[in-house]
PDB file of C-alpha atoms in Angstrom:
ATOM      1  CA  MET A  24      11.646  19.916 -13.894  1.00  0.00           C
ATOM      2  CA  SER A  25      14.689  19.930 -16.104  1.00  0.00           C
ATOM      3  CA  ASP A  26      15.186  17.662 -19.084  1.00  0.00           C
ATOM      4  CA  THR A  27      17.947  15.821 -17.200  1.00  0.00           C
ATOM      5  CA  THR A  28      15.661  14.783 -14.362  1.00  0.00           C
ATOM      6  CA  ALA A  29      14.688  11.145 -14.841  1.00  0.00           C
ATOM      7  CA  THR A  30      11.439   9.898 -13.438  1.00  0.00           C
ATOM      8  CA  THR A  31      11.062   6.338 -12.311  1.00  0.00           C
ATOM      9  CA  PRO A  32       7.894   4.728 -13.632  1.00  0.00           C
ATOM     10  CA  LEU A  33       5.541   3.219 -11.082  1.00  0.00           C
ATOM     11  CA  PRO A  34       5.475  -0.575 -10.963  1.00  0.00           C
ATOM     12  CA  GLU A  35       2.509  -2.231 -12.632  1.00  0.00           C
ATOM     13  CA  LEU A  36      -0.296  -3.416 -10.365  1.00  0.00           C
ATOM     14  CA  GLN A  37      -2.059  -6.707 -10.926  1.00  0.00           C
ATOM     15  CA  GLN A  38      -5.460  -7.344  -9.344  1.00  0.00           C
ATOM     16  CA  ALA A  39      -7.715 -10.364  -8.960  1.00  0.00           C
ATOM     17  CA  GLN A  40     -10.706 -11.503  -6.947  1.00  0.00           C
ATOM     18  CA  PHE A  41     -11.102 -15.122  -5.810  1.00  0.00           C
ATOM     19  CA  ASP A  42     -12.528 -17.490  -3.209  1.00  0.00           C
ATOM     20  CA  ALA A  43     -11.008 -19.342  -0.233  1.00  0.00           C
ATOM     21  CA  ALA A  44      -9.889 -22.319  -2.338  1.00  0.00           C
ATOM     22  CA  GLU A  45      -7.887 -20.018  -4.623  1.00  0.00           C
ATOM     23  CA  LEU A  46      -6.439 -18.248  -1.568  1.00  0.00           C
ATOM     24  CA  GLU A  47      -5.201 -21.632  -0.323  1.00  0.00           C
ATOM     25  CA  ARG A  48      -3.572 -22.328  -3.716  1.00  0.00           C
ATOM     26  CA  LEU A  49      -1.929 -18.891  -3.802  1.00  0.00           C
ATOM     27  CA  LEU A  50      -0.424 -19.254  -0.335  1.00  0.00           C
ATOM     28  CA  ARG A  51       0.687 -22.836  -1.015  1.00  0.00           C
ATOM     29  CA  ASP A  52       2.502 -21.614  -4.152  1.00  0.00           C
ATOM     30  CA  ILE A  53       4.159 -18.741  -2.292  1.00  0.00           C
ATOM     31  CA  GLY A  54       5.291 -21.115   0.459  1.00  0.00           C
ATOM     32  CA  ALA A  55       6.671 -23.659  -2.002  1.00  0.00           C
ATOM     33  CA  CYS A  56       8.238 -21.423  -4.654  1.00  0.00           C
ATOM     34  CA  ALA A  57       9.278 -18.145  -3.021  1.00  0.00           C
ATOM     35  CA  GLN A  58      11.493 -16.841  -0.252  1.00  0.00           C
ATOM     36  CA  ILE A  59       9.167 -15.074   2.194  1.00  0.00           C
ATOM     37  CA  THR A  60      10.670 -11.856   3.506  1.00  0.00           C
ATOM     38  CA  GLU A  61       7.815 -10.453   5.593  1.00  0.00           C
ATOM     39  CA  ILE A  62       4.130 -10.926   6.337  1.00  0.00           C
ATOM     40  CA  ILE A  63       2.233  -7.876   7.572  1.00  0.00           C
ATOM     41  CA  PRO A  64      -1.348  -8.039   8.875  1.00  0.00           C
ATOM     42  CA  LYS A  65      -3.663  -5.027   8.739  1.00  0.00           C
ATOM     43  CA  TYR A  66      -6.238  -5.292  11.500  1.00  0.00           C
ATOM     44  CA  ALA A  67      -8.218  -2.064  11.022  1.00  0.00           C
ATOM     45  CA  ALA A  68      -9.093   0.391   8.270  1.00  0.00           C
ATOM     46  CA  THR A  69      -7.029   3.038  10.021  1.00  0.00           C
ATOM     47  CA  GLY A  70      -4.151   2.785  12.421  1.00  0.00           C
ATOM     48  CA  HIS A  71      -0.685   1.379  12.391  1.00  0.00           C
ATOM     49  CA  VAL A  72       0.459  -2.184  11.996  1.00  0.00           C
ATOM     50  CA  PRO A  73       2.343  -3.337  15.105  1.00  0.00           C
ATOM     51  CA  GLU A  74       6.104  -3.462  14.698  1.00  0.00           C
ATOM     52  CA  ASN A  75       7.651  -6.925  14.908  1.00  0.00           C
ATOM     53  CA  ALA A  76       4.393  -8.637  14.030  1.00  0.00           C
ATOM     54  CA  ALA A  77       6.232 -11.990  13.465  1.00  0.00           C
ATOM     55  CA  VAL A  78       3.397 -13.481  11.433  1.00  0.00           C
ATOM     56  CA  THR A  79       3.932 -16.775   9.602  1.00  0.00           C
ATOM     57  CA  LEU A  80       2.386 -17.780   6.281  1.00  0.00           C
ATOM     58  CA  ASP A  81      -0.061 -20.040   8.125  1.00  0.00           C
ATOM     59  CA  ASP A  82      -0.906 -17.212  10.568  1.00  0.00           C
ATOM     60  CA  GLY A  83      -1.668 -14.908   7.617  1.00  0.00           C
ATOM     61  CA  ARG A  84      -3.880 -17.541   6.017  1.00  0.00           C
ATOM     62  CA  ARG A  85      -5.784 -18.067   9.264  1.00  0.00           C
ATOM     63  CA  LEU A  86      -6.206 -14.321   9.845  1.00  0.00           C
ATOM     64  CA  LEU A  87      -7.796 -13.923   6.406  1.00  0.00           C
ATOM     65  CA  LEU A  88     -10.008 -17.020   6.542  1.00  0.00           C
ATOM     66  CA  ASP A  89     -11.199 -16.423  10.125  1.00  0.00           C
ATOM     67  CA  GLY A  90     -11.759 -12.678   9.678  1.00  0.00           C
ATOM     68  CA  GLY A  91      -9.050 -11.803  12.197  1.00  0.00           C
ATOM     69  CA  ALA A  92      -7.456  -9.264   9.852  1.00  0.00           C
ATOM     70  CA  ARG A  93      -8.817  -6.838   7.298  1.00  0.00           C
ATOM     71  CA  ALA A  94      -5.894  -7.593   4.981  1.00  0.00           C
ATOM     72  CA  VAL A  95      -2.517  -9.300   4.978  1.00  0.00           C
ATOM     73  CA  GLN A  96       0.477  -8.299   2.881  1.00  0.00           C
ATOM     74  CA  PHE A  97       2.775 -11.141   1.849  1.00  0.00           C
ATOM     75  CA  ARG A  98       6.221  -9.934   0.802  1.00  0.00           C
ATOM     76  CA  TYR A  99       8.504 -12.411  -0.918  1.00  0.00           C
ATOM     77  CA  ARG A 100      11.332 -12.880  -3.437  1.00  0.00           C
ATOM     78  CA  PHE A 101      10.666 -14.817  -6.621  1.00  0.00           C
ATOM     79  CA  GLN A 102      12.779 -14.912  -9.781  1.00  0.00           C
ATOM     80  CA  ASP A 103      15.180 -12.187  -8.593  1.00  0.00           C
ATOM     81  CA  ALA A 104      12.395  -9.703  -7.839  1.00  0.00           C
ATOM     82  CA  ASP A 105      10.537  -8.586  -4.744  1.00  0.00           C
ATOM     83  CA  TRP A 106       6.770  -9.124  -4.812  1.00  0.00           C
ATOM     84  CA  TRP A 107       4.175  -7.652  -2.466  1.00  0.00           C
ATOM     85  CA  ASP A 108       0.820  -9.415  -2.522  1.00  0.00           C
ATOM     86  CA  THR A 109      -1.836  -7.641  -0.473  1.00  0.00           C
ATOM     87  CA  VAL A 110      -4.858  -9.864   0.118  1.00  0.00           C
ATOM     88  CA  MET A 111      -8.007  -8.186   1.435  1.00  0.00           C
ATOM     89  CA  ALA A 112     -10.998 -10.035   2.848  1.00  0.00           C
ATOM     90  CA  LEU A 113     -14.287  -9.182   1.118  1.00  0.00           C
ATOM     91  CA  PRO A 114     -17.867 -10.045   2.062  1.00  0.00           C
ATOM     92  CA  GLY A 115     -19.175 -13.476   1.128  1.00  0.00           C
ATOM     93  CA  GLY A 116     -15.926 -15.386   1.567  1.00  0.00           C
ATOM     94  CA  GLN A 117     -14.210 -13.600  -1.317  1.00  0.00           C
ATOM     95  CA  PHE A 118     -10.731 -12.073  -1.374  1.00  0.00           C
ATOM     96  CA  ARG A 119      -9.095  -9.356  -3.437  1.00  0.00           C
ATOM     97  CA  LEU A 120      -5.440  -9.542  -4.403  1.00  0.00           C
ATOM     98  CA  VAL A 121      -3.338  -6.532  -5.349  1.00  0.00           C
ATOM     99  CA  ARG A 122       0.137  -7.608  -6.510  1.00  0.00           C
ATOM    100  CA  ILE A 123       3.077  -5.363  -7.216  1.00  0.00           C
ATOM    101  CA  GLN A 124       6.569  -6.319  -8.337  1.00  0.00           C
ATOM    102  CA  HIS A 125       9.501  -4.284  -7.055  1.00  0.00           C
ATOM    103  CA  HIS A 126      13.029  -4.129  -8.396  1.00  0.00           C
ATOM    104  CA  PHE A 127      14.875  -2.624  -5.460  1.00  0.00           C
ATOM    105  CA  ASP A 128      18.359  -1.308  -6.130  1.00  0.00           C
ATOM    106  CA  SER A 129      20.538  -3.429  -3.862  1.00  0.00           C
ATOM    107  CA  ALA A 130      23.326  -0.809  -4.068  1.00  0.00           C
ATOM    108  CA  SER A 131      21.235   1.846  -2.281  1.00  0.00           C
TER     109      SER A 131
END
């Protein structure tokens, strides 16, 4: 690599673990304060997510609470940034959140 080659740092990941009540609060906040761009369910450990899933915020909540999906990724815009919150269902009614903020170059 030459000295003129710039590397883009990876976005910082945030992680948390919480229960169903906190999941409800998280999704209520996203629905009230953000512009949802896409919701993507992950049904199995391996395999592809169907194209054109057309999942709503309420559908994603239900999939997680009822065990219909292994994980759901909520993509939204908040404060001029793109956020991807991946919520994974864990045993015992717990959930794990992995959040990443993206600053996509709108010119590209």
